[in-house]
mmCIF file with all atom_site columns, C-alpha atoms in Angstrom:
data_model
loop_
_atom_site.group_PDB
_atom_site.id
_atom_site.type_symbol
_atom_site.label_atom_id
_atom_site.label_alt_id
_atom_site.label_comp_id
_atom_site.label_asym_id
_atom_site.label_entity_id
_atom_site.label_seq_id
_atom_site.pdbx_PDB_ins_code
_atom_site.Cartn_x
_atom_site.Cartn_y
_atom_site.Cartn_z
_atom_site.occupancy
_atom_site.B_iso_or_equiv
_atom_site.pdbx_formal_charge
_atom_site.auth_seq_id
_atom_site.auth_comp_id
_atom_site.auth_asym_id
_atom_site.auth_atom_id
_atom_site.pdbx_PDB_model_num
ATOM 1   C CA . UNK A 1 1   ? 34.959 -16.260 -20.455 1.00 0.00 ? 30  UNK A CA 1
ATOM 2   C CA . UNK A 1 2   ? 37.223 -13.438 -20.286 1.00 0.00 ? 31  UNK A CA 1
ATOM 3   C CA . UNK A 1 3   ? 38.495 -13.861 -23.518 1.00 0.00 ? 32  UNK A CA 1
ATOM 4   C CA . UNK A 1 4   ? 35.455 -14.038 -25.454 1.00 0.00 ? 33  UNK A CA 1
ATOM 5   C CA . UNK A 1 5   ? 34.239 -10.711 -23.664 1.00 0.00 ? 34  UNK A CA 1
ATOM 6   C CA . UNK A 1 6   ? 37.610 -9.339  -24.631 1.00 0.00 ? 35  UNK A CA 1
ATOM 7   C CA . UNK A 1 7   ? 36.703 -10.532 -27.990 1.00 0.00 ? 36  UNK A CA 1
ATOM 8   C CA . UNK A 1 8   ? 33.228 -8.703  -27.847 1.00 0.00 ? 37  UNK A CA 1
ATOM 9   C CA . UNK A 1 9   ? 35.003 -5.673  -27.065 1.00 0.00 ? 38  UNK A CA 1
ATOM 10  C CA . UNK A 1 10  ? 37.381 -5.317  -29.922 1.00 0.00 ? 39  UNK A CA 1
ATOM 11  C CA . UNK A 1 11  ? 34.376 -6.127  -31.676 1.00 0.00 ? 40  UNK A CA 1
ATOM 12  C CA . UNK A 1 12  ? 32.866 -3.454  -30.826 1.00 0.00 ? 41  UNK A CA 1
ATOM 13  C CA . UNK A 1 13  ? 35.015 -1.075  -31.145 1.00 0.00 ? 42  UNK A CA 1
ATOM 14  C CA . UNK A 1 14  ? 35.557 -0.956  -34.952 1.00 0.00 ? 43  UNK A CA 1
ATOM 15  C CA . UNK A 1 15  ? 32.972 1.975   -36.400 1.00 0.00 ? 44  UNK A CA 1
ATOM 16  C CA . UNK A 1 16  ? 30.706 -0.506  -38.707 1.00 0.00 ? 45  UNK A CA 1
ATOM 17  C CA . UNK A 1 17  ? 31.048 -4.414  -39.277 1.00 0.00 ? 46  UNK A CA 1
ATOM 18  C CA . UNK A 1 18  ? 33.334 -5.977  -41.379 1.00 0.00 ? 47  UNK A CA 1
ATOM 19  C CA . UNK A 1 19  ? 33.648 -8.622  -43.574 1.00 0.00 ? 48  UNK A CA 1
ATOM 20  C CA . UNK A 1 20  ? 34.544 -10.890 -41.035 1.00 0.00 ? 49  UNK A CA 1
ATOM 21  C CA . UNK A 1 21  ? 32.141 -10.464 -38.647 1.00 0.00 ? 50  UNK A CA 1
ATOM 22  C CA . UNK A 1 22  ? 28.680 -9.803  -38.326 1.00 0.00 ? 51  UNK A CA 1
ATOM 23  C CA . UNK A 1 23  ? 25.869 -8.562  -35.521 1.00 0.00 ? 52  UNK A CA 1
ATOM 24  C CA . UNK A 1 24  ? 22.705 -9.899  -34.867 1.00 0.00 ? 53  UNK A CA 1
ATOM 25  C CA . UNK A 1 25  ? 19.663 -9.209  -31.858 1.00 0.00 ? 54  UNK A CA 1
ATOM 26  C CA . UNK A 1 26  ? 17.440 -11.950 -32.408 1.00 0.00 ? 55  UNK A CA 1
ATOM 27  C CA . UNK A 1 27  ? 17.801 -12.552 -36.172 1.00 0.00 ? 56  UNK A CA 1
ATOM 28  C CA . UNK A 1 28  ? 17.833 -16.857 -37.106 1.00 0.00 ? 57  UNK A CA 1
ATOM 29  C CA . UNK A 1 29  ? 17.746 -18.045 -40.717 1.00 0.00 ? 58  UNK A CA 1
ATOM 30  C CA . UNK A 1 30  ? 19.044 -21.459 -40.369 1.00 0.00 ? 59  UNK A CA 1
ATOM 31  C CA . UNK A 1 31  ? 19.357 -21.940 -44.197 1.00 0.00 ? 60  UNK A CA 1
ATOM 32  C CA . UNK A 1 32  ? 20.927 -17.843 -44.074 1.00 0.00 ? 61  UNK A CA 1
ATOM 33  C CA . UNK A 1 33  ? 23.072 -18.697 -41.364 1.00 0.00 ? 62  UNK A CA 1
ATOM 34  C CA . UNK A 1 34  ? 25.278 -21.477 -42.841 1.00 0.00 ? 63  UNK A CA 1
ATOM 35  C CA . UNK A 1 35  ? 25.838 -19.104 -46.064 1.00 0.00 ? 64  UNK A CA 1
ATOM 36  C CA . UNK A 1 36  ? 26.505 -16.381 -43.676 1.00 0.00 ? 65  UNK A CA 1
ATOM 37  C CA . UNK A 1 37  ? 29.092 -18.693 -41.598 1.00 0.00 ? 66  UNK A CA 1
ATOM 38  C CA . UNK A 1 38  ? 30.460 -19.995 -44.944 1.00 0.00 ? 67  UNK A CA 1
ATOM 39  C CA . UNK A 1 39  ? 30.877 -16.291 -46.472 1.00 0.00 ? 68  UNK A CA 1
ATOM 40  C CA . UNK A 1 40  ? 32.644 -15.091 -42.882 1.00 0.00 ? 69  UNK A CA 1
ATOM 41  C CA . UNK A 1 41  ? 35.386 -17.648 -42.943 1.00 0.00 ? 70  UNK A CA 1
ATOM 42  C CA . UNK A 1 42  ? 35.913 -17.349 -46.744 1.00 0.00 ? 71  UNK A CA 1
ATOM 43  C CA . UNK A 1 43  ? 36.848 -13.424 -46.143 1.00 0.00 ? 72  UNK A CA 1
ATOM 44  C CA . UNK A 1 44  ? 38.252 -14.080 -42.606 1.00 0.00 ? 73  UNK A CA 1
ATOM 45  C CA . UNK A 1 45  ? 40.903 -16.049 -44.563 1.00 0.00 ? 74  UNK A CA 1
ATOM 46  C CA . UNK A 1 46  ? 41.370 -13.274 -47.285 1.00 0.00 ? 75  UNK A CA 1
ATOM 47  C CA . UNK A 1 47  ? 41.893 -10.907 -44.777 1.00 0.00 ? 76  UNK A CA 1
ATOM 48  C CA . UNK A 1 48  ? 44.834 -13.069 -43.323 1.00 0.00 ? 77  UNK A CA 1
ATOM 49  C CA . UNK A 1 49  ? 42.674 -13.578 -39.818 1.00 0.00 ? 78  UNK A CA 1
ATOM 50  C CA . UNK A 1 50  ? 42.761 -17.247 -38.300 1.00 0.00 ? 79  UNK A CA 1
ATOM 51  C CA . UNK A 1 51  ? 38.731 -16.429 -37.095 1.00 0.00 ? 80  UNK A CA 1
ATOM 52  C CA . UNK A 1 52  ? 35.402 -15.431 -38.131 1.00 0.00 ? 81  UNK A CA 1
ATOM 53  C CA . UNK A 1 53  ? 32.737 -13.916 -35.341 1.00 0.00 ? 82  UNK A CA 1
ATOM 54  C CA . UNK A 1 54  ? 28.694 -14.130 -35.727 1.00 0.00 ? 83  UNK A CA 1
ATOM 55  C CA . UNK A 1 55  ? 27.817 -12.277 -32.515 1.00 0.00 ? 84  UNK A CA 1
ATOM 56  C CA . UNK A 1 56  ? 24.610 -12.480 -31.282 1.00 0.00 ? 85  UNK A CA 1
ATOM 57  C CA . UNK A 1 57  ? 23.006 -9.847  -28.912 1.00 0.00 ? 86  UNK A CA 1
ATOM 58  C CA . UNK A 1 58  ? 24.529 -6.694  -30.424 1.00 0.00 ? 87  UNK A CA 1
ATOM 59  C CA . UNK A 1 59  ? 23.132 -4.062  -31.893 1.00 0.00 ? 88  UNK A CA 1
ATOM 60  C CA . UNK A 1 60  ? 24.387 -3.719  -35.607 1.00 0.00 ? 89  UNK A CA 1
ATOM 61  C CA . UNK A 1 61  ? 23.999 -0.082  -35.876 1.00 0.00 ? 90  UNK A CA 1
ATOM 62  C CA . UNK A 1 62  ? 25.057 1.386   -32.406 1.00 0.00 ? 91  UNK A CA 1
ATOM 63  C CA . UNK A 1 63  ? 27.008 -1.781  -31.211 1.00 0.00 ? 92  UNK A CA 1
ATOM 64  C CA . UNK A 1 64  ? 25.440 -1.348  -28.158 1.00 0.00 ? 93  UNK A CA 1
ATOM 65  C CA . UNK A 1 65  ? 25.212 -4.923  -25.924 1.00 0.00 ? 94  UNK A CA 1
ATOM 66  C CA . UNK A 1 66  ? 21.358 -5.334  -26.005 1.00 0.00 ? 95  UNK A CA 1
ATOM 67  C CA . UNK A 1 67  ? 21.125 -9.489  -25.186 1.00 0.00 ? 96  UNK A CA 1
ATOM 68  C CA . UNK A 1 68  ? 19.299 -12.229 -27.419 1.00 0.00 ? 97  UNK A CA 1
ATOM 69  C CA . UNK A 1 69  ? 16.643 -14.841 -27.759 1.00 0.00 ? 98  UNK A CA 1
ATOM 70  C CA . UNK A 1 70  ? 18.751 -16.832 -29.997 1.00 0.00 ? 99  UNK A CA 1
ATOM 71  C CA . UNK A 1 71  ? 19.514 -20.581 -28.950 1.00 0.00 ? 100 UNK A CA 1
ATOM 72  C CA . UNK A 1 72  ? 22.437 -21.861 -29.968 1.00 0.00 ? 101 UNK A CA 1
ATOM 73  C CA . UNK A 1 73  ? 21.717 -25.332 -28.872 1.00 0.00 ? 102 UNK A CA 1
ATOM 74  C CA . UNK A 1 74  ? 18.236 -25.302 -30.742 1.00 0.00 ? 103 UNK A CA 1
ATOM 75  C CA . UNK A 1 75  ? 16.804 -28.272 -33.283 1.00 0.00 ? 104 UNK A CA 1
ATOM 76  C CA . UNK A 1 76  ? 16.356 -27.489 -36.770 1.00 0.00 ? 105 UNK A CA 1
ATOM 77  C CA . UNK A 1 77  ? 14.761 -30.250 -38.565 1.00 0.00 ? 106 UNK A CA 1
ATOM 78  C CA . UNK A 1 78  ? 15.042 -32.866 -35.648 1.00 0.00 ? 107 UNK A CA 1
ATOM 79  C CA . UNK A 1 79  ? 18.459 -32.486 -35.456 1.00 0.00 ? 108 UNK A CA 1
ATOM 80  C CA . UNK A 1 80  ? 21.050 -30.663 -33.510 1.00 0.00 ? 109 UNK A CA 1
ATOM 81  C CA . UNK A 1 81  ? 21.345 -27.085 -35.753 1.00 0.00 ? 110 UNK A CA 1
ATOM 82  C CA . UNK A 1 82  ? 25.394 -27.488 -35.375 1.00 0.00 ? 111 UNK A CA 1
ATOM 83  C CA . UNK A 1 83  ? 24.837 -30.699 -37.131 1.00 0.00 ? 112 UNK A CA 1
ATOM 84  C CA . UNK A 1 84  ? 22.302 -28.997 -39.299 1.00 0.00 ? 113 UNK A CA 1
ATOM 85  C CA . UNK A 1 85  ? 25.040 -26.264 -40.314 1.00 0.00 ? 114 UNK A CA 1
ATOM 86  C CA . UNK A 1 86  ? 27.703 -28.667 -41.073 1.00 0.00 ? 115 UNK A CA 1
ATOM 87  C CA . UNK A 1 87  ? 25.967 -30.500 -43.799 1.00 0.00 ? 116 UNK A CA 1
ATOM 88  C CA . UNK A 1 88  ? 27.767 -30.338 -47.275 1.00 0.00 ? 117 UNK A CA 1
ATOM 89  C CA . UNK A 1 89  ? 25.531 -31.807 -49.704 1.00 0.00 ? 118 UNK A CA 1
ATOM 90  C CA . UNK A 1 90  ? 22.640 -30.301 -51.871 1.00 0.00 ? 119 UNK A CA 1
ATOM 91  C CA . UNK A 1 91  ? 21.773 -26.227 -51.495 1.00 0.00 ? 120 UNK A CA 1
ATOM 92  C CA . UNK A 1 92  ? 17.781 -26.248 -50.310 1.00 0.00 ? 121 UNK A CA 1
ATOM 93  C CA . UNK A 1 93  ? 16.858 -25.108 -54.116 1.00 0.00 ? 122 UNK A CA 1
ATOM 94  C CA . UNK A 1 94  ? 18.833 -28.077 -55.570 1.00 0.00 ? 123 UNK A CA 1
ATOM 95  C CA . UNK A 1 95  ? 17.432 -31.342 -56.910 1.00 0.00 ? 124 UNK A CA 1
ATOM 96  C CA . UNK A 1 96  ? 18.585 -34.549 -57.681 1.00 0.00 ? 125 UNK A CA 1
ATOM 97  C CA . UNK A 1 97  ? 17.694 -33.878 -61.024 1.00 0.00 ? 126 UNK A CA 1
ATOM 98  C CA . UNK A 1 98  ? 18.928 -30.543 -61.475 1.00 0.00 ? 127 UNK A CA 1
ATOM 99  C CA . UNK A 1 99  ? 22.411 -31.704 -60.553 1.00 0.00 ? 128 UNK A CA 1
ATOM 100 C CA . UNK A 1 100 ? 22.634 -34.839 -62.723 1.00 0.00 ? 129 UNK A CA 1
ATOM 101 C CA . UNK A 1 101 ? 21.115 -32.534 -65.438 1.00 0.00 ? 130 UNK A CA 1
ATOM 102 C CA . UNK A 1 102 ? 24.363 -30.263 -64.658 1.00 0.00 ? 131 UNK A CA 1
ATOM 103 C CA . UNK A 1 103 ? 21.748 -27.487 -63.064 1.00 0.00 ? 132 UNK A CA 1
ATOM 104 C CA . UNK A 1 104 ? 24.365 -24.802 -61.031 1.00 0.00 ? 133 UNK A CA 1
ATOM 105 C CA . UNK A 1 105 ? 23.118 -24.256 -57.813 1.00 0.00 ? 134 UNK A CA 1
ATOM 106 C CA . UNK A 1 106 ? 25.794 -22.538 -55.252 1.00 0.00 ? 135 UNK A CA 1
ATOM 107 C CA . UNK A 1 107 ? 25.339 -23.327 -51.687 1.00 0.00 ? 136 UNK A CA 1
ATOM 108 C CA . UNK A 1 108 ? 25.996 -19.405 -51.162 1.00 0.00 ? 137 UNK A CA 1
ATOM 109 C CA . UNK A 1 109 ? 25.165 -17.537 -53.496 1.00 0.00 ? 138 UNK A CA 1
ATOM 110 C CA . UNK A 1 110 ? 27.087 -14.837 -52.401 1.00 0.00 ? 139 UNK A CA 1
ATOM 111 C CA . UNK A 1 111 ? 30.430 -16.198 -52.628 1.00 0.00 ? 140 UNK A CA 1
ATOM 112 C CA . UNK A 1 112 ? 29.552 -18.111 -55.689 1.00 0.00 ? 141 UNK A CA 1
ATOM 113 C CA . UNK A 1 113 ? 29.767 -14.351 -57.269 1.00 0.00 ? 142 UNK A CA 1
ATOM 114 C CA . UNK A 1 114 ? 32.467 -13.391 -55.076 1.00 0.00 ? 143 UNK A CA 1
ATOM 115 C CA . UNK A 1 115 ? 34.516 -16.267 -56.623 1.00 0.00 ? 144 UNK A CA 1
ATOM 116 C CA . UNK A 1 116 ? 33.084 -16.081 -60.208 1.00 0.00 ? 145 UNK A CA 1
ATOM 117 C CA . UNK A 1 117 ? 34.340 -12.140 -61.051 1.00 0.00 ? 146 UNK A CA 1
ATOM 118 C CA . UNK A 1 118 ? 37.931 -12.707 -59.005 1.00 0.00 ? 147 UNK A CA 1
ATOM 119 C CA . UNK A 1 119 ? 38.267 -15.542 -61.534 1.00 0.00 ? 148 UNK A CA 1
ATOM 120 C CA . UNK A 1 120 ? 38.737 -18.026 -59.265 1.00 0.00 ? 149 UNK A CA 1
ATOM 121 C CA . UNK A 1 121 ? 36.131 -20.188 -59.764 1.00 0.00 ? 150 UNK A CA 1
ATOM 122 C CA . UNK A 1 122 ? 33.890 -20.607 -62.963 1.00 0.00 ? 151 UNK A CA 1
ATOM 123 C CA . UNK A 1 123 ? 30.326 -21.321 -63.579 1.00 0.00 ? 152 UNK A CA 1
ATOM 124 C CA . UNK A 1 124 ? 29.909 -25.194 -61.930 1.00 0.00 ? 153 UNK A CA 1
ATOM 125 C CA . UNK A 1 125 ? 27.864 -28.002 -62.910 1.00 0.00 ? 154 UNK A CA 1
ATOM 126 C CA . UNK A 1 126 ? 29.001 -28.621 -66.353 1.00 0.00 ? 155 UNK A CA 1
ATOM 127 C CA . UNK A 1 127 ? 31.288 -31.495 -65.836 1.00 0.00 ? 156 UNK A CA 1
ATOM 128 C CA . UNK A 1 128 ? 28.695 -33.285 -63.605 1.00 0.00 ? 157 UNK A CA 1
ATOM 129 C CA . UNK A 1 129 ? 27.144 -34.448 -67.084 1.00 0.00 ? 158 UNK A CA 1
ATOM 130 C CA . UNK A 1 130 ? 30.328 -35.641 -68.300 1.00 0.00 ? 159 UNK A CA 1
ATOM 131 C CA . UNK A 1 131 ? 31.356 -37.589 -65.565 1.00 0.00 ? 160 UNK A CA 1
ATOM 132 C CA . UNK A 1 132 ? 27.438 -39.582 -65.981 1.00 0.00 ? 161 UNK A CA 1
ATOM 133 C CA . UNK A 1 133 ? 28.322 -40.585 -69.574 1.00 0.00 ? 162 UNK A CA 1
ATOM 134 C CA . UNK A 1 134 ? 31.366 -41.825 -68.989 1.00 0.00 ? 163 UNK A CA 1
ATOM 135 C CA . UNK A 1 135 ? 30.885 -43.485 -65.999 1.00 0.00 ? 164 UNK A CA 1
ATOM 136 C CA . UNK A 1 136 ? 27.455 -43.822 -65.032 1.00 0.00 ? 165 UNK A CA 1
ATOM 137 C CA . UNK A 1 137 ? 25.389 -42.412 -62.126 1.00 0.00 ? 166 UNK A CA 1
ATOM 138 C CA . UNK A 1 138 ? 26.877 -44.541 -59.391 1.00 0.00 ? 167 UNK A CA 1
ATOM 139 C CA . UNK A 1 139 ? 29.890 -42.570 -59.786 1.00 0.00 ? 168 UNK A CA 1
ATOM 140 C CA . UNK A 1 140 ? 27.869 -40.440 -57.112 1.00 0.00 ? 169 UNK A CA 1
ATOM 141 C CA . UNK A 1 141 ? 28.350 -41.124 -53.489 1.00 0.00 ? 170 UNK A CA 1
ATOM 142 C CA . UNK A 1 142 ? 25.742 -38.786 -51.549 1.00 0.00 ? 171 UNK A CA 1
ATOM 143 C CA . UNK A 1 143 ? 26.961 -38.980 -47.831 1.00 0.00 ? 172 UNK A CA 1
ATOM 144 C CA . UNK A 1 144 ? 25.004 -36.935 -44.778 1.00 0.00 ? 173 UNK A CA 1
ATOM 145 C CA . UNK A 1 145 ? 28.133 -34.296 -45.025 1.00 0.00 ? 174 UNK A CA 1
ATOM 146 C CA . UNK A 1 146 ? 29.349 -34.719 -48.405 1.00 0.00 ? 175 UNK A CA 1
ATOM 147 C CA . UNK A 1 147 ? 29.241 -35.616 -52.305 1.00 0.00 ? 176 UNK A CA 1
ATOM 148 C CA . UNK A 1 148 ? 31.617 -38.256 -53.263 1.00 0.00 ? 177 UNK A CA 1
ATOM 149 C CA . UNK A 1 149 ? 32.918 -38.878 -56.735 1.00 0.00 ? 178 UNK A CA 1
ATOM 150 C CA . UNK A 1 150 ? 34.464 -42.456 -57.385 1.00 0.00 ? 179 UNK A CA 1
ATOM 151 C CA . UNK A 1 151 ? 36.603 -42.589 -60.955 1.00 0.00 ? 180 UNK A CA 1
ATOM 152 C CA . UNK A 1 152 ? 37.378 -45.936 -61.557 1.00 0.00 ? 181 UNK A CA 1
ATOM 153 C CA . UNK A 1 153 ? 40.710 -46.808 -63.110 1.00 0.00 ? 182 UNK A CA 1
ATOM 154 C CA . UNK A 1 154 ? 40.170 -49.164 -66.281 1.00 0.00 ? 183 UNK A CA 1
ATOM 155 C CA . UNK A 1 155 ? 43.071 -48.981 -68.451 1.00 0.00 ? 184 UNK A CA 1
ATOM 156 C CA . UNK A 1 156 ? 46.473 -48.411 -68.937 1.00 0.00 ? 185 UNK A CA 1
ATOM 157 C CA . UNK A 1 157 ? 47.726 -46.791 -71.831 1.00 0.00 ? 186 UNK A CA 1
ATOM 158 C CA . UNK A 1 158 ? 50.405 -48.628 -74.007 1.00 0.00 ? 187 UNK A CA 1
ATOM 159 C CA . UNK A 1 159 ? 52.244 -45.684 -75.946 1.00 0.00 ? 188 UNK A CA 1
ATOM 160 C CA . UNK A 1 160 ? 53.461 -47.183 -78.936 1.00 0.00 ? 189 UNK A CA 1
ATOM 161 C CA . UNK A 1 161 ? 51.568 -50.354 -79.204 1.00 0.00 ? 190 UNK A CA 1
ATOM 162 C CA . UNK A 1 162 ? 49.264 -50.318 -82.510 1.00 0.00 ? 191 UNK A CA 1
ATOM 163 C CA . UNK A 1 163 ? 47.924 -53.806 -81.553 1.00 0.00 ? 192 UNK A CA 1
ATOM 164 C CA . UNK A 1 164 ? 47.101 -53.243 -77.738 1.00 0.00 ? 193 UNK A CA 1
ATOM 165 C CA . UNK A 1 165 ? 43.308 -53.429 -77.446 1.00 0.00 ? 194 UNK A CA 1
ATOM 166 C CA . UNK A 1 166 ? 41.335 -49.840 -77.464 1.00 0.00 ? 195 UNK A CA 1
ATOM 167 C CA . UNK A 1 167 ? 39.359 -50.704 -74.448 1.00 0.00 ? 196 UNK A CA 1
ATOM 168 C CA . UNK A 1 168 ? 41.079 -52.259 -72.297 1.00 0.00 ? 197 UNK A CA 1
ATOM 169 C CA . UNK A 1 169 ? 45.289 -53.451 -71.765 1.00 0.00 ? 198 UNK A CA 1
ATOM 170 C CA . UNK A 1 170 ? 47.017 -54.304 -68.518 1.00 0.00 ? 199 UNK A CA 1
ATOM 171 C CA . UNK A 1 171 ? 50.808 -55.374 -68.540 1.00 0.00 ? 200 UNK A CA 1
ATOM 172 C CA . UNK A 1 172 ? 52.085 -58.422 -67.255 1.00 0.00 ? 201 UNK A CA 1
ATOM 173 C CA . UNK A 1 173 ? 55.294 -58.806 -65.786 1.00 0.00 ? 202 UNK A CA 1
ATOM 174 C CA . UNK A 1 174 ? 56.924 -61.896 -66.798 1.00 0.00 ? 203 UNK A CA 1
ATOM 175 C CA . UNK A 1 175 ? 59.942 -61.807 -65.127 1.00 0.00 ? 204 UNK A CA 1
ATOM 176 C CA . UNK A 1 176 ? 61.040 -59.897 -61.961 1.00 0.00 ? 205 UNK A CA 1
ATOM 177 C CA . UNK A 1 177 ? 64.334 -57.423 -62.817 1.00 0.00 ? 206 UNK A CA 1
ATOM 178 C CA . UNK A 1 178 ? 67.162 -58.899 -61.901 1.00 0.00 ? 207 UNK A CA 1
ATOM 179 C CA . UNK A 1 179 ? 70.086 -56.477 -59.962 1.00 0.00 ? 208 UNK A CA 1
ATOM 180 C CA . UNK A 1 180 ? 72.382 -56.826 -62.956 1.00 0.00 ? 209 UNK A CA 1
ATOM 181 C CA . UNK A 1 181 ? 69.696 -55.198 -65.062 1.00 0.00 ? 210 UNK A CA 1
ATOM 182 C CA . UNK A 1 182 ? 68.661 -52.830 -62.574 1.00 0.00 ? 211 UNK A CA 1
ATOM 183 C CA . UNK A 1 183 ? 72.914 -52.084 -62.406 1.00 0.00 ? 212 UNK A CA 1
ATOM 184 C CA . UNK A 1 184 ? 72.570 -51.846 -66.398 1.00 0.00 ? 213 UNK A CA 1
ATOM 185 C CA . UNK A 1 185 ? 69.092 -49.553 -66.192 1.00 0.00 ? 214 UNK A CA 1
ATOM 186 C CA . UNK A 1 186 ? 70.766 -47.216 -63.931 1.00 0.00 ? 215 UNK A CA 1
ATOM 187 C CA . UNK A 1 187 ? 74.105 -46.569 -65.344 1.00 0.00 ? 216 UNK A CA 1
ATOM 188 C CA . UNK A 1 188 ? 74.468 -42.741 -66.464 1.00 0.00 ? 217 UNK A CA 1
ATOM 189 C CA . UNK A 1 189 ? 75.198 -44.362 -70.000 1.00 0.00 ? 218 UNK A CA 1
ATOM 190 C CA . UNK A 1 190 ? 72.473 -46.506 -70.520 1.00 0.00 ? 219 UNK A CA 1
ATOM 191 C CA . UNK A 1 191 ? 70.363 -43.381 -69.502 1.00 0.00 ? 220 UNK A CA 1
ATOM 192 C CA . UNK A 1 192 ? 72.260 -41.174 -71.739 1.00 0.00 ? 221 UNK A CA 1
ATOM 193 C CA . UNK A 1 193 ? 71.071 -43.784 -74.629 1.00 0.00 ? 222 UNK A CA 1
ATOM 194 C CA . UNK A 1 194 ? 67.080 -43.907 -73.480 1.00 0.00 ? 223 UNK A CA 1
ATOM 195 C CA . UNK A 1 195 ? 67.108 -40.055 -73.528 1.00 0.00 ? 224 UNK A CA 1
ATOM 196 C CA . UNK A 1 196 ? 68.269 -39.786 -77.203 1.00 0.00 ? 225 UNK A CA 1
ATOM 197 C CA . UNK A 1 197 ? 66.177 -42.928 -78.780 1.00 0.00 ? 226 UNK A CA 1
ATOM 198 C CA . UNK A 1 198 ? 63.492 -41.389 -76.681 1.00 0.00 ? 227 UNK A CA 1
ATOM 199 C CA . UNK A 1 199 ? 64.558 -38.136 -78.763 1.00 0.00 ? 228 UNK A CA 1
ATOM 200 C CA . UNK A 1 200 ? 64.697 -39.743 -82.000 1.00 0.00 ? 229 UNK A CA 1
ATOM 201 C CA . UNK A 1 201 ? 61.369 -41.279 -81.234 1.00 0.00 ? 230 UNK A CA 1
ATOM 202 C CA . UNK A 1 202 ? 58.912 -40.225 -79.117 1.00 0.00 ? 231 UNK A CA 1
ATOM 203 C CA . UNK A 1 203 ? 56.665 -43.499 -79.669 1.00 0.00 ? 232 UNK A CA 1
ATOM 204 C CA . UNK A 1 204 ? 59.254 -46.137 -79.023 1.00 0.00 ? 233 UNK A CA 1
ATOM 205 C CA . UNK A 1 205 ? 58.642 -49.285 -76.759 1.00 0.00 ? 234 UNK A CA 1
ATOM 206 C CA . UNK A 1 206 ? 60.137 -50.428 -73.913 1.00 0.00 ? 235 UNK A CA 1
ATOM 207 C CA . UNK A 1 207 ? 60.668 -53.477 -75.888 1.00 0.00 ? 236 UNK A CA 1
ATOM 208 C CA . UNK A 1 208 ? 62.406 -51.772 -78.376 1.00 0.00 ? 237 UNK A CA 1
ATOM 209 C CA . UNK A 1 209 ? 64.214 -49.481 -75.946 1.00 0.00 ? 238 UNK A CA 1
ATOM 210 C CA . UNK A 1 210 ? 65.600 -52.811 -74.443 1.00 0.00 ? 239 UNK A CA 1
ATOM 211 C CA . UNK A 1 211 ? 67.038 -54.344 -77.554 1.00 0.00 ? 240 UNK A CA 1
ATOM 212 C CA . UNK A 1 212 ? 68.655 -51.105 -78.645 1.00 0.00 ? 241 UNK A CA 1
ATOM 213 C CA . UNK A 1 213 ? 70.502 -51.009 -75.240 1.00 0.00 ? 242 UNK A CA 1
ATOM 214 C CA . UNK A 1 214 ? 71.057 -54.483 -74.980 1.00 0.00 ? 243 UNK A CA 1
ATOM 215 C CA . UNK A 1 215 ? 68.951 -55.236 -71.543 1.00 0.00 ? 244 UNK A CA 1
#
């Protein structure tokens, strides 16, 4: 307890607020208050700080201790509102729609714009489209907390092959590697001799790499 008053105090003492942390009286917004949170910690961590603060019962202006109505153990939409504020999926404006459609709709706006002119970030939603036609909707995972994307793996290129099938080819070991061919593989000559056919041909098989060095 005496460290969070000690908290409240260097709080306090700074002439206005700053960019991470914020005063409140009474003020809830439980849609606000996650973009708030999320904004906090975002600068916190520019700032180099390990914390963000949303302190409730101080005055904004004068900083003066004036006490709350706030609950932090309230329900917001028959649920817990810590449980409420740690939800990661779709921003309240957002539809299903809208984001298979490749609609951009930040969670915080605010930050969004932060992000977008420090070039960190560009305008989202465009590759959401993309991923669809390749790979369907199921790609989609929508968890309580999260988005999920699956990308399945269904090929493996064959560089150099003009006969390997265009939609799918999978190799198939034959014949484990024996030591005296891993001994041969290894050698700093036979490595020497990859690198320049490699050189001469950018294309070339491992078929054809094997003949050439005799493995």
């Amino acid at each position: 307890m005496d460290n969070i008053l000690n908290v409240v105090k260097e709080l306090c003492s700074y002439p206005s607020e700053r960019e991470w942390f914020e005063f409140k009286h009474n003020w809830f917004e439980p849609e606000q208050l996650g973009q708030y949170i999320s904004a906090l910690s975002n600068s916190a961590a520019m700032e180099g700080r390990s914390k963000a603060y949303f302190v409730w019962g101080i005055d904004d202006t004068t900083h003066d201790i004036v006490g709350t109505d706030f609950d932090p153990d309230c329900n917001v939409k028959n649920e817990p509102l810590k449980h409420f504020l740690s939800r990661g999926t779709f921003p309240p404006s957002q539809t299903l729609e809208g984001f298979f459609a490749g609609e951009s709709v930040p969670v915080n706006q605010k930050l969004s714009e932060i992000f977008l002119q420090l070039h960190i970030s560009e305008k989202t939603g465009r590759g959401v489209p993309k991923v669809i036609e390749k790979y369907g909707r199921d790609a989609y995972e929508f968890r309580e907390n999260s988005i999920v994307v699956k990308i399945p793996f269904r090929w493996v290129n064959v560089l150099g092959e003009d006969n390997a099938p265009e939609e799918v080819k999978l190799f198939k070991v034959k014949d484990a590697t024996t030591p005296e061919t891993m001994l041969k593989t290894t050698s700093k000559d036979t490595q020497e001799k990859i690198l320049k056919l490699i050189a001469e041909n950018p294309r070339i098989t491992r078929k054809q790499m094997a003949e050439a060095c005799g493995i």
